[in-house]
mmCIF file of C-alpha atoms in Angstrom:
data_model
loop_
_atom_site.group_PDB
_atom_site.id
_atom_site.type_symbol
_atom_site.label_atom_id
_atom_site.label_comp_id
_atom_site.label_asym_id
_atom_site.label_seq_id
_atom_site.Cartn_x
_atom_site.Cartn_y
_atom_site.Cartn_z
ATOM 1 C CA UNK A 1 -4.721 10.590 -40.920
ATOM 2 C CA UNK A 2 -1.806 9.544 -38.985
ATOM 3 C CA UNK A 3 -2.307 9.906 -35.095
ATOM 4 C CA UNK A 4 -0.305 9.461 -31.547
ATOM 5 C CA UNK A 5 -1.233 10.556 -27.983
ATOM 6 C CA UNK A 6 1.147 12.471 -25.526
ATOM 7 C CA UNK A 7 0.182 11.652 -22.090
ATOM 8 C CA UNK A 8 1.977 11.080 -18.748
ATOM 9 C CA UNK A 9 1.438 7.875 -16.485
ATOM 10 C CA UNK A 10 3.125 5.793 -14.281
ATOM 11 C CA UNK A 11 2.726 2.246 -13.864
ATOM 12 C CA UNK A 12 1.065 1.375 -10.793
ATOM 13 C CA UNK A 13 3.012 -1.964 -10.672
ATOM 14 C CA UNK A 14 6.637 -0.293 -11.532
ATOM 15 C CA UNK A 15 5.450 1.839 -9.191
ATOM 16 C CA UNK A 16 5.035 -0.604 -6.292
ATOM 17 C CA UNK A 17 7.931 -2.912 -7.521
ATOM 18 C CA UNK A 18 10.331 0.313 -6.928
ATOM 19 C CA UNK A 19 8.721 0.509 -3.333
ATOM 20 C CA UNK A 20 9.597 -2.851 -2.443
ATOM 21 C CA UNK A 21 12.662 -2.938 -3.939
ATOM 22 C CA UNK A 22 13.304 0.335 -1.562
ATOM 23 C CA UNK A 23 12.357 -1.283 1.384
ATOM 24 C CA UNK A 24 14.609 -4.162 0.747
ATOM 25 C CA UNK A 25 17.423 -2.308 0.422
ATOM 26 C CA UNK A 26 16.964 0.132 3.188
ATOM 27 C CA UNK A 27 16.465 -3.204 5.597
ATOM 28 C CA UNK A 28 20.380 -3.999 4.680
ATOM 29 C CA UNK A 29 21.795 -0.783 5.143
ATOM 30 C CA UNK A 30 23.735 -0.377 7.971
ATOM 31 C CA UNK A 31 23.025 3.563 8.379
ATOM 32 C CA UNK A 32 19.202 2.261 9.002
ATOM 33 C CA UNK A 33 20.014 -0.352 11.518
ATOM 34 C CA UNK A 34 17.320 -0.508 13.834
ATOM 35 C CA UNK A 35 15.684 3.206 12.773
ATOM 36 C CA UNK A 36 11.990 3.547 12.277
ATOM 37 C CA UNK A 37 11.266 3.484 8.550
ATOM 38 C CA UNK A 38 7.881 3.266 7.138
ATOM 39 C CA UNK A 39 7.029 3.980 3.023
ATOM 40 C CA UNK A 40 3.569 3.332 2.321
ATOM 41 C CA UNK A 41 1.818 3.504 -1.039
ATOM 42 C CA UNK A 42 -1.563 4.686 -1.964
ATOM 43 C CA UNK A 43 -2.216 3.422 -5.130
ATOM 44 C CA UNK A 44 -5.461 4.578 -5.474
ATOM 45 C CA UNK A 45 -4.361 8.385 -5.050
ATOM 46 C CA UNK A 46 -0.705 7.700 -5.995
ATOM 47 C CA UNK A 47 0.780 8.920 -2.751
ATOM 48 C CA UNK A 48 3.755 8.087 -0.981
ATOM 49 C CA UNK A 49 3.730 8.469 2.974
ATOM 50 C CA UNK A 50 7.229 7.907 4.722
ATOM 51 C CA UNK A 51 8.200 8.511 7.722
ATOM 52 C CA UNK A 52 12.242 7.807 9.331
ATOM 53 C CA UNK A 53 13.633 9.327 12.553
ATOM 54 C CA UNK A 54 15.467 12.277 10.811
ATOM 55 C CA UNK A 55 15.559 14.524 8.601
ATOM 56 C CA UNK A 56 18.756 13.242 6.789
ATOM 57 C CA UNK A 57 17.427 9.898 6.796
ATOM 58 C CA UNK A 58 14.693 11.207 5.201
ATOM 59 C CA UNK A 59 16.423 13.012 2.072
ATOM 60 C CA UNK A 60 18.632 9.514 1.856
ATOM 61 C CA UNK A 61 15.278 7.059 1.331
ATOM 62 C CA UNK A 62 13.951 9.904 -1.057
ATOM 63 C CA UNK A 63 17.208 9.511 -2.915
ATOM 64 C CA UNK A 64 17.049 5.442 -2.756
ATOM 65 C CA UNK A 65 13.406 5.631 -3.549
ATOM 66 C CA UNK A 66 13.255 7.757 -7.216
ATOM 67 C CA UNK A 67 17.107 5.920 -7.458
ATOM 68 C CA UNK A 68 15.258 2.516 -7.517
ATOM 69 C CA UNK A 69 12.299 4.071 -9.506
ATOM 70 C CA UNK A 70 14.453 4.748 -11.901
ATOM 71 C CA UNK A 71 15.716 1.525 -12.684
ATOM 72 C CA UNK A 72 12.139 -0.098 -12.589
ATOM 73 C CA UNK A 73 11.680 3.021 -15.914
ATOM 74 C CA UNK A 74 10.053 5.723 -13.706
ATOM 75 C CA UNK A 75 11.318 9.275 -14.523
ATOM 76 C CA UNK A 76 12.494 10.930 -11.460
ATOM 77 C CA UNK A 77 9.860 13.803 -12.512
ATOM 78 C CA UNK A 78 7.200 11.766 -11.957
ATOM 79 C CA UNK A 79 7.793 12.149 -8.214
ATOM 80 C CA UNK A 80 6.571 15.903 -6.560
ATOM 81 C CA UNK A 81 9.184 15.867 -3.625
ATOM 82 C CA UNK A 82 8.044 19.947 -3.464
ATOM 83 C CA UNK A 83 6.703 19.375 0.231
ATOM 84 C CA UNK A 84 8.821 20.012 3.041
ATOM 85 C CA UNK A 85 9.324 17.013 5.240
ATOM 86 C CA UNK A 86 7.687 18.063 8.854
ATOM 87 C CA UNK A 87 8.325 16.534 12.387
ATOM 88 C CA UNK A 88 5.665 14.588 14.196
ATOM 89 C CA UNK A 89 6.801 13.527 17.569
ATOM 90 C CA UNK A 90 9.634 12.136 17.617
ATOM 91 C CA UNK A 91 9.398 11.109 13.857
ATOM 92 C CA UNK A 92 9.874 12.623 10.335
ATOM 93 C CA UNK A 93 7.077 12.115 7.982
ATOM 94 C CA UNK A 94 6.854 13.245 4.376
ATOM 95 C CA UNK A 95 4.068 13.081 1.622
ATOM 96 C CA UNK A 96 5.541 12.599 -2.062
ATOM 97 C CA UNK A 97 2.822 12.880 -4.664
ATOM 98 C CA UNK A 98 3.227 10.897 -7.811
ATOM 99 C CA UNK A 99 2.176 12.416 -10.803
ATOM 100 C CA UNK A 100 -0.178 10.838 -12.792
ATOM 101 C CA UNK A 101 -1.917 11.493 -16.434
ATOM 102 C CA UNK A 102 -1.918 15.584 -17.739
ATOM 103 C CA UNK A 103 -3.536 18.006 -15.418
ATOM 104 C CA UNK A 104 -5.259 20.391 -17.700
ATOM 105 C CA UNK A 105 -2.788 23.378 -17.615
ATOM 106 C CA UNK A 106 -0.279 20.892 -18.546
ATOM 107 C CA UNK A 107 -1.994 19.841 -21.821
ATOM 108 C CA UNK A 108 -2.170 23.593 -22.932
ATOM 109 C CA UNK A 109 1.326 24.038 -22.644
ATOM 110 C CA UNK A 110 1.888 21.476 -24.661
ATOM 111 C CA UNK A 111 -0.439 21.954 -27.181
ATOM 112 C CA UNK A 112 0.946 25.963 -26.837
ATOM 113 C CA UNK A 113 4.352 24.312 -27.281
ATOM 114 C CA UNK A 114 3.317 22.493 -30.571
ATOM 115 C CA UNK A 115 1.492 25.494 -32.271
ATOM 116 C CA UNK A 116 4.454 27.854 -31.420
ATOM 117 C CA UNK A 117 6.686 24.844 -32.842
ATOM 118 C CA UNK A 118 4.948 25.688 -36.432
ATOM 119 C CA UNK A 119 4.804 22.126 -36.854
ATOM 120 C CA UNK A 120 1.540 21.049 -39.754
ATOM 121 C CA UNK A 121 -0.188 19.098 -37.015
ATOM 122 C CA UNK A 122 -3.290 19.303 -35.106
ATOM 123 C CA UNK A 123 -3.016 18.715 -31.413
ATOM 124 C CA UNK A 124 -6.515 18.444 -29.222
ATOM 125 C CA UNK A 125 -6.788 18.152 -25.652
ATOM 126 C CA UNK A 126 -8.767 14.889 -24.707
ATOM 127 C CA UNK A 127 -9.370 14.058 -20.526
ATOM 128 C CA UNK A 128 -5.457 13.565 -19.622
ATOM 129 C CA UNK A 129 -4.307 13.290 -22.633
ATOM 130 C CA UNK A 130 -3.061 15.387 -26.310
ATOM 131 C CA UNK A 131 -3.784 14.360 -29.361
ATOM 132 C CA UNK A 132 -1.577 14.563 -32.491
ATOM 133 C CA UNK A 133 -2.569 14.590 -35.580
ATOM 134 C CA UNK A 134 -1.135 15.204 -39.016
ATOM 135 C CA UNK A 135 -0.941 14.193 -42.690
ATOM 136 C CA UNK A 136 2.683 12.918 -42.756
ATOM 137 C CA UNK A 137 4.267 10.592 -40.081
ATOM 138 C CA UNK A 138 7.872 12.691 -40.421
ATOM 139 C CA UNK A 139 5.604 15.771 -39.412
ATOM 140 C CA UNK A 140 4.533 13.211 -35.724
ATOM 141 C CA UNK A 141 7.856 12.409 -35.513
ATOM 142 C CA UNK A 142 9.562 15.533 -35.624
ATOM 143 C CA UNK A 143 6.987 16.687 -33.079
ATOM 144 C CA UNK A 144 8.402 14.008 -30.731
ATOM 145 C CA UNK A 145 12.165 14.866 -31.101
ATOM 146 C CA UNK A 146 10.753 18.674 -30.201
ATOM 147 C CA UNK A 147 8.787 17.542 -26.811
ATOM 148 C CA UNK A 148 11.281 15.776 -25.887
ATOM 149 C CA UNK A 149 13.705 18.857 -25.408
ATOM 150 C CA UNK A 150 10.705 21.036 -23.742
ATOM 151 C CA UNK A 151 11.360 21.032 -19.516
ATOM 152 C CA UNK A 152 7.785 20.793 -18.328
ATOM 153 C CA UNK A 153 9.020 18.921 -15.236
ATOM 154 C CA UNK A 154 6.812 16.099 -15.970
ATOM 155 C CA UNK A 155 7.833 12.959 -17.802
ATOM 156 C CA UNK A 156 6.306 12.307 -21.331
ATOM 157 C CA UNK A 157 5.322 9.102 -23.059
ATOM 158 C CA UNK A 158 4.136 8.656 -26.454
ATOM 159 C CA UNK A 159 1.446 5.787 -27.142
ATOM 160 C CA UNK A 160 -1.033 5.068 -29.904
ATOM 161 C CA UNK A 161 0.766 5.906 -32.781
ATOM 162 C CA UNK A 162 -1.625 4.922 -36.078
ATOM 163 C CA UNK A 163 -1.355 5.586 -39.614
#
């Protein structure tokens, strides 16, 4: 029975690559000559922690940051910019969560979104991921096309697809 999996990750490396890059580029800007600039990954949690002098610098090395994530193939969705920046001193510091794999919620809307889609597929819910299965490969594929108009606010990737 043909089979893919819908889940949601984001490559640590792309991930860190699109940091560097960031710092890089906000080392040659001239509006961040000599300003206090730190981005630090977690990559264990998947956390960014940045901190600039302001709060405008701080919505500009957001911008370059999911800009630059973008070109390394990270969806801009994958960032949770939903925290307010806050001041600490005489510095701005901000916490950007990165999401990573299907929280649980997330799974049953999509699997919600598939039943309700009268598709004639099966879709489970395994750990961080959904399951599709069906007899005929159209039937997967037309599921795809569908998920990829839904707006979850999360990005989607499709992986395992067997026959």
């Amino acid at each position: 029975m043909p089979s893919f999996d819908i889940v949601s990750k984001v490559d640590a490396q792309a991930l860190d690559n699109a940091v560097n890059v960031t710092k890089k580029e906000i080392t040659n800007r001239f509006d961040f000559k000599n300003a206090h600039v730190v981005i630090d990954l977690n990559k264990k949690d998947f956390k960014l922690n940045l901190e600039t002098d302001g709060d405008m610098q701080m919505r500009q090395l957001v911008d370059v940051l999911i800009s630059r994530a973008h070109k390394q193939g990270i969806a801009p969705e994958a960032f949770d910019t939903s925290k307010e920046g806050h001041q600490s001193g005489k510095v701005w510091k901000k916490e950007i969560d990165v999401r990573n794999g299907l929280k649980q919620e997330d799974a049953k809307k999509i699997v919600k979104l598939i039943k309700d889609g009268g598709f004639k597929v099966q879709a489970s819910i395994n750990d961080d991921l959904v399951r599709v299965a069906g007899k005929k490969i159209d039937d997967l594929q037309s599921v795809i096309q569908a998920s990829k108009g839904w707006d979850l606010g999360l990005p989607l990737q499709y992986e395992n697809m067997r026959s």
